[in-house]
Amino acid sequence: MRTVRVGLVGGGPWARRVHGPALVAHPGTELTTLWTRRPEVAAELAGELGGRAVGSFEELLDDVDAVAFAVPPQVQGELAVRAAVAGKHLICEKPLAADLDGARAVAEAAAGVVSAVVLTLRYDAGIADWLSGVPAGAGPDTVGAIRWLSGSLLGGPYATSTWRAERGALLDLGPHVIDLLDTALGPVTGVDWAHLDEPDLWRFALRHDGGAHSTVTVSLRLPVDPSEIELTVFGGVGRHRFSGGAADARTCYRRLLDGFVGAVHGGPPVVLDAARGLRLQEIVDEVGRVAG
């Protein structure tokens, strides 16, 4: 099969540490083109990873089969629509866009191409084993809980991320944990309650189709290093617990690319696609509204 030519948009820490190296290493993809709003950053990144730095997003689109985005949601929302309309497949970060209208526009445009959302936890081997061990059919006698605590906004490469600083753990970690609970316990049907303890300790509760309930605690501003993740389901389906650090993002991204490349070549569709990203953003938005 011909390798999928991918253009990388963005030159921050996540592009340098995850997107770029994984795209270079994967046998099914070729990192051909890079574009950032600052040309010198694209040139520097091309020197590290290979590929060609270009001066405009339009020039990148002319040179690729797919686009991988490593930019803030307000930037991704607009550019992903343009890429999909041009017939380019999409690898998007979460959230899809800065607001629900933008996310809906991305999901609608992406319906005609292959899309994948970078929900790294779903590609972690330990968490996948945990999910596979939770029996289907959780009912009112089952409760789930997720805790993800991190200090990444207190220092380190992501501490200067403006959108994370403004929107916090709900927008950054929320899609990950909601996706896991929705998968383990059944589709989320609503938000029971939500609360924010400033500056960034989010706690909320979800209800699921079938009657199960779950709770979430997330923060990016606690003095915890490395990040701590704990997943628990207990009750009628038994007791199932996972505890560990954050997933190895580059390994997870490689597994994402396995399915993405296969789908581009006519294989099974990507489950964690833009439509999935939109649904998760709808729930995140509801949590924010309930919290007030």
Short mmCIF file of C-alpha atoms in Angstrom, two decimals:
data_model
loop_
_atom_site.label_atom_id
_atom_site.label_comp_id
_atom_site.label_asym_id
_atom_site.label_seq_id
_atom_site.Cartn_x
_atom_site.Cartn_y
_atom_site.Cartn_z
CA MET A 1 0.00 0.00 0.00
CA ARG A 2 1.17 3.52 -0.77
CA THR A 3 2.16 5.48 2.31
CA VAL A 4 -0.22 8.21 3.38
CA ARG A 5 1.36 11.62 2.85
CA VAL A 6 0.70 13.69 5.98
CA GLY A 7 1.15 17.39 6.61
CA LEU A 8 1.73 18.56 10.18
CA VAL A 9 0.19 21.83 11.35
CA GLY A 10 1.70 23.25 14.52
CA GLY A 11 5.17 23.41 16.05
CA GLY A 12 4.66 23.31 19.81
CA PRO A 13 5.74 20.67 22.35
CA TRP A 14 3.02 18.17 21.39
CA ALA A 15 3.91 18.42 17.69
CA ARG A 16 7.60 17.94 18.46
CA ARG A 17 7.22 15.16 21.03
CA VAL A 18 4.31 13.14 19.68
CA HIS A 19 2.81 13.95 16.28
CA GLY A 20 6.02 14.53 14.37
CA PRO A 21 8.15 11.62 15.62
CA ALA A 22 5.24 9.16 15.40
CA LEU A 23 4.41 10.17 11.83
CA VAL A 24 8.06 9.81 10.81
CA ALA A 25 8.42 6.40 12.46
CA HIS A 26 5.20 4.79 11.24
CA PRO A 27 5.63 2.60 8.13
CA GLY A 28 2.28 3.67 6.72
CA THR A 29 2.80 7.43 6.84
CA GLU A 30 5.23 9.92 5.36
CA LEU A 31 5.64 13.32 6.96
CA THR A 32 5.95 15.39 3.81
CA THR A 33 5.04 18.93 4.78
CA LEU A 34 5.02 21.23 7.81
CA TRP A 35 3.34 24.58 8.37
CA THR A 36 3.15 26.89 11.38
CA ARG A 37 2.10 30.50 11.71
CA ARG A 38 5.77 31.38 12.34
CA PRO A 39 7.84 30.26 9.33
CA GLU A 40 11.04 29.93 11.34
CA VAL A 41 9.38 27.35 13.61
CA ALA A 42 8.28 25.23 10.65
CA ALA A 43 11.79 25.41 9.20
CA GLU A 44 13.34 24.37 12.51
CA LEU A 45 10.92 21.46 12.87
CA ALA A 46 11.55 20.33 9.30
CA GLY A 47 15.25 20.29 10.12
CA GLU A 48 14.56 17.97 13.06
CA LEU A 49 12.01 15.66 11.46
CA GLY A 50 12.47 15.94 7.71
CA GLY A 51 9.78 17.03 5.31
CA ARG A 52 9.36 20.44 3.72
CA ALA A 53 8.40 23.63 5.50
CA VAL A 54 5.86 25.65 3.52
CA GLY A 55 4.67 29.21 3.76
CA SER A 56 0.90 28.73 3.79
CA PHE A 57 -1.78 26.27 4.80
CA GLU A 58 -3.00 26.15 1.20
CA GLU A 59 0.44 25.06 0.04
CA LEU A 60 0.42 22.28 2.63
CA LEU A 61 -2.98 21.05 1.41
CA ASP A 62 -1.68 20.80 -2.15
CA ASP A 63 1.05 18.40 -1.02
CA VAL A 64 -0.71 15.84 1.24
CA ASP A 65 -3.35 13.16 1.61
CA ALA A 66 -4.01 13.92 5.29
CA VAL A 67 -3.43 16.67 7.84
CA ALA A 68 -2.40 16.19 11.48
CA PHE A 69 -3.24 19.14 13.74
CA ALA A 70 -1.27 20.08 16.83
CA VAL A 71 -2.70 23.56 17.39
CA PRO A 72 -5.14 25.20 19.84
CA PRO A 73 -8.83 24.35 19.34
CA GLN A 74 -9.74 27.80 18.06
CA VAL A 75 -7.20 27.36 15.25
CA GLN A 76 -7.94 23.71 14.54
CA GLY A 77 -11.68 24.30 14.17
CA GLU A 78 -11.31 26.57 11.16
CA LEU A 79 -8.41 24.79 9.47
CA ALA A 80 -9.83 21.28 9.85
CA VAL A 81 -12.97 22.30 7.99
CA ARG A 82 -10.89 23.73 5.17
CA ALA A 83 -8.80 20.56 4.99
CA ALA A 84 -11.82 18.25 4.93
CA VAL A 85 -13.57 20.33 2.27
CA ALA A 86 -10.38 19.93 0.21
CA GLY A 87 -10.74 16.15 0.57
CA LYS A 88 -7.91 15.66 3.06
CA HIS A 89 -8.18 13.11 5.85
CA LEU A 90 -7.89 14.47 9.39
CA ILE A 91 -6.00 13.68 12.58
CA CYS A 92 -7.46 16.11 15.11
CA GLU A 93 -6.74 16.95 18.69
CA LYS A 94 -9.50 17.32 21.23
CA PRO A 95 -11.48 19.43 21.65
CA LEU A 96 -12.32 19.70 17.96
CA ALA A 97 -12.88 23.45 18.14
CA ALA A 98 -13.24 26.33 20.57
CA ASP A 99 -17.03 25.93 20.84
CA LEU A 100 -19.83 23.56 19.89
CA ASP A 101 -20.70 25.36 16.66
CA GLY A 102 -17.11 24.99 15.52
CA ALA A 103 -17.03 21.34 16.55
CA ARG A 104 -20.22 20.63 14.64
CA ALA A 105 -18.72 22.25 11.56
CA VAL A 106 -15.63 20.02 11.81
CA ALA A 107 -17.69 16.85 12.28
CA GLU A 108 -19.97 17.74 9.36
CA ALA A 109 -17.06 18.46 7.02
CA ALA A 110 -15.21 15.33 8.18
CA ALA A 111 -18.12 13.06 7.24
CA GLY A 112 -16.65 12.82 3.73
CA VAL A 113 -13.11 11.84 4.77
CA VAL A 114 -11.36 9.58 7.26
CA SER A 115 -10.90 11.29 10.62
CA ALA A 116 -9.32 10.35 13.94
CA VAL A 117 -9.27 12.19 17.26
CA VAL A 118 -6.17 11.85 19.44
CA LEU A 119 -7.72 10.24 22.53
CA THR A 120 -4.49 8.67 23.70
CA LEU A 121 -5.89 6.78 26.70
CA ARG A 122 -8.03 4.60 24.45
CA TYR A 123 -4.86 3.33 22.75
CA ASP A 124 -3.01 2.51 25.98
CA ALA A 125 -2.61 -1.26 26.38
CA GLY A 126 -3.30 -1.29 30.14
CA ILE A 127 -6.42 0.82 29.85
CA ALA A 128 -7.62 -1.23 26.86
CA ASP A 129 -7.29 -4.36 29.02
CA TRP A 130 -9.26 -2.64 31.78
CA LEU A 131 -12.03 -1.68 29.38
CA SER A 132 -12.23 -5.17 27.92
CA GLY A 133 -12.60 -6.60 31.43
CA VAL A 134 -15.69 -4.54 32.28
CA PRO A 135 -18.76 -6.58 31.28
CA ALA A 136 -21.38 -4.97 29.07
CA GLY A 137 -24.83 -4.19 30.38
CA ALA A 138 -24.04 -2.00 33.40
CA GLY A 139 -27.27 -1.14 35.21
CA PRO A 140 -28.42 0.98 38.17
CA ASP A 141 -26.39 -1.20 40.53
CA THR A 142 -23.09 -0.15 38.91
CA VAL A 143 -20.98 2.92 39.65
CA GLY A 144 -17.85 4.15 37.90
CA ALA A 145 -15.25 6.70 38.98
CA ILE A 146 -12.27 8.30 37.29
CA ARG A 147 -9.61 10.49 38.87
CA TRP A 148 -6.91 12.21 36.77
CA LEU A 149 -4.69 14.59 38.70
CA SER A 150 -1.80 16.48 37.15
CA GLY A 151 0.45 19.46 37.75
CA SER A 152 1.15 20.13 34.09
CA LEU A 153 -0.09 23.74 34.30
CA LEU A 154 2.21 24.46 37.24
CA GLY A 155 5.36 23.96 35.19
CA GLY A 156 6.80 22.16 32.21
CA PRO A 157 6.22 22.38 28.45
CA TYR A 158 2.43 22.85 28.62
CA ALA A 159 2.32 25.42 31.40
CA THR A 160 2.31 28.26 28.86
CA SER A 161 -0.56 26.78 26.80
CA THR A 162 -3.07 29.64 26.70
CA TRP A 163 -6.17 27.58 25.94
CA ARG A 164 -5.36 25.10 28.71
CA ALA A 165 -4.76 27.91 31.17
CA GLU A 166 -8.08 29.53 30.26
CA ARG A 167 -10.26 26.42 30.08
CA GLY A 168 -8.36 24.05 32.36
CA ALA A 169 -8.75 20.35 32.93
CA LEU A 170 -12.37 20.14 31.83
CA LEU A 171 -11.57 20.96 28.21
CA ASP A 172 -8.23 19.14 28.12
CA LEU A 173 -8.80 15.99 30.21
CA GLY A 174 -12.60 15.93 30.11
CA PRO A 175 -12.93 14.34 26.65
CA HIS A 176 -10.54 11.54 27.64
CA VAL A 177 -12.32 10.54 30.85
CA ILE A 178 -15.84 10.94 29.47
CA ASP A 179 -14.89 8.73 26.53
CA LEU A 180 -13.67 6.01 28.90
CA LEU A 181 -16.77 6.10 31.10
CA ASP A 182 -19.08 6.21 28.10
CA THR A 183 -17.30 3.14 26.71
CA ALA A 184 -17.21 1.21 29.99
CA LEU A 185 -20.71 1.93 31.32
CA GLY A 186 -22.77 2.77 28.26
CA PRO A 187 -23.59 6.03 26.48
CA VAL A 188 -23.70 9.13 28.67
CA THR A 189 -27.26 10.48 28.74
CA GLY A 190 -26.78 13.49 30.97
CA VAL A 191 -24.90 15.35 33.72
CA ASP A 192 -26.27 14.94 37.26
CA TRP A 193 -24.14 17.65 38.86
CA ALA A 194 -20.89 19.54 38.27
CA HIS A 195 -18.68 21.75 40.39
CA LEU A 196 -15.49 23.75 39.89
CA ASP A 197 -13.21 24.55 42.81
CA GLU A 198 -10.98 27.35 41.56
CA PRO A 199 -8.57 27.47 40.00
CA ASP A 200 -8.90 24.06 38.34
CA LEU A 201 -10.39 21.18 40.33
CA TRP A 202 -13.37 19.84 38.41
CA ARG A 203 -15.78 17.32 39.87
CA PHE A 204 -18.88 16.09 38.08
CA ALA A 205 -21.26 13.15 37.84
CA LEU A 206 -22.70 11.46 34.75
CA ARG A 207 -25.63 9.17 34.18
CA HIS A 208 -25.55 6.42 31.58
CA ASP A 209 -27.99 4.59 29.37
CA GLY A 210 -29.02 1.54 31.37
CA GLY A 211 -28.96 3.35 34.71
CA ALA A 212 -25.30 3.30 35.76
CA HIS A 213 -23.77 6.44 37.28
CA SER A 214 -20.20 7.73 37.35
CA THR A 215 -18.13 10.49 38.90
CA VAL A 216 -15.06 12.35 37.67
CA THR A 217 -12.34 14.35 39.40
CA VAL A 218 -9.77 16.10 37.20
CA SER A 219 -7.20 18.86 37.63
CA LEU A 220 -4.13 20.22 35.87
CA ARG A 221 -3.09 22.44 38.79
CA LEU A 222 -2.30 20.06 41.62
CA PRO A 223 1.31 19.42 42.75
CA VAL A 224 1.30 15.87 41.38
CA ASP A 225 4.24 14.60 39.31
CA PRO A 226 3.92 12.35 37.44
CA SER A 227 0.22 12.53 36.67
CA GLU A 228 -1.99 10.06 38.50
CA ILE A 229 -4.85 8.22 36.82
CA GLU A 230 -7.28 5.88 38.57
CA LEU A 231 -10.24 4.15 36.91
CA THR A 232 -12.75 2.11 38.91
CA VAL A 233 -16.02 0.35 38.12
CA PHE A 234 -17.82 -1.57 40.85
CA GLY A 235 -21.25 -2.98 41.69
CA GLY A 236 -23.32 -5.33 39.60
CA VAL A 237 -20.59 -5.94 37.02
CA GLY A 238 -18.01 -6.71 39.71
CA ARG A 239 -14.98 -4.65 40.68
CA HIS A 240 -12.56 -3.45 38.02
CA ARG A 241 -9.71 -1.07 38.84
CA PHE A 242 -6.82 0.46 36.94
CA SER A 243 -4.22 2.75 38.47
CA GLY A 244 -1.14 4.22 36.84
CA GLY A 245 0.55 7.19 35.27
CA ALA A 246 -0.30 8.91 32.02
CA ALA A 247 -0.14 6.78 28.89
CA ASP A 248 2.95 6.82 26.67
CA ALA A 249 1.57 9.23 24.11
CA ARG A 250 3.89 8.34 21.24
CA THR A 251 3.12 4.62 21.50
CA CYS A 252 -0.60 5.36 21.67
CA TYR A 253 -0.35 7.64 18.65
CA ARG A 254 1.34 4.86 16.70
CA ARG A 255 -1.61 2.58 17.42
CA LEU A 256 -3.97 5.34 16.32
CA LEU A 257 -2.06 5.54 13.04
CA ASP A 258 -2.43 1.80 12.50
CA GLY A 259 -6.21 2.15 12.31
CA PHE A 260 -6.13 5.51 10.55
CA VAL A 261 -3.90 4.27 7.72
CA GLY A 262 -6.00 1.14 7.37
CA ALA A 263 -9.18 3.19 7.09
CA VAL A 264 -7.63 5.48 4.47
CA HIS A 265 -6.90 2.35 2.41
CA GLY A 266 -10.46 1.07 2.73
CA GLY A 267 -10.23 -0.89 5.98
CA PRO A 268 -12.53 -0.68 9.02
CA PRO A 269 -13.63 2.85 9.93
CA VAL A 270 -12.00 4.69 12.81
CA VAL A 271 -14.20 4.48 15.89
CA LEU A 272 -12.72 7.54 17.60
CA ASP A 273 -13.51 9.88 14.72
CA ALA A 274 -14.70 13.48 14.47
CA ALA A 275 -18.29 12.45 15.19
CA ARG A 276 -17.08 10.91 18.43
CA GLY A 277 -15.10 14.05 19.19
CA LEU A 278 -18.25 16.15 18.72
CA ARG A 279 -20.29 13.98 21.10
CA LEU A 280 -17.59 14.25 23.77
CA GLN A 281 -17.45 18.01 23.34
CA GLU A 282 -21.24 18.21 23.73
CA ILE A 283 -20.97 16.47 27.10
CA VAL A 284 -18.04 18.66 28.17
CA ASP A 285 -20.09 21.71 27.27
CA GLU A 286 -23.01 20.43 29.35
CA VAL A 287 -20.70 19.90 32.35
CA GLY A 288 -19.51 23.50 32.04
CA ARG A 289 -23.07 24.81 31.88
CA VAL A 290 -24.23 22.77 34.88
CA ALA A 291 -21.25 23.98 36.91
CA GLY A 292 -22.23 27.53 36.04
#
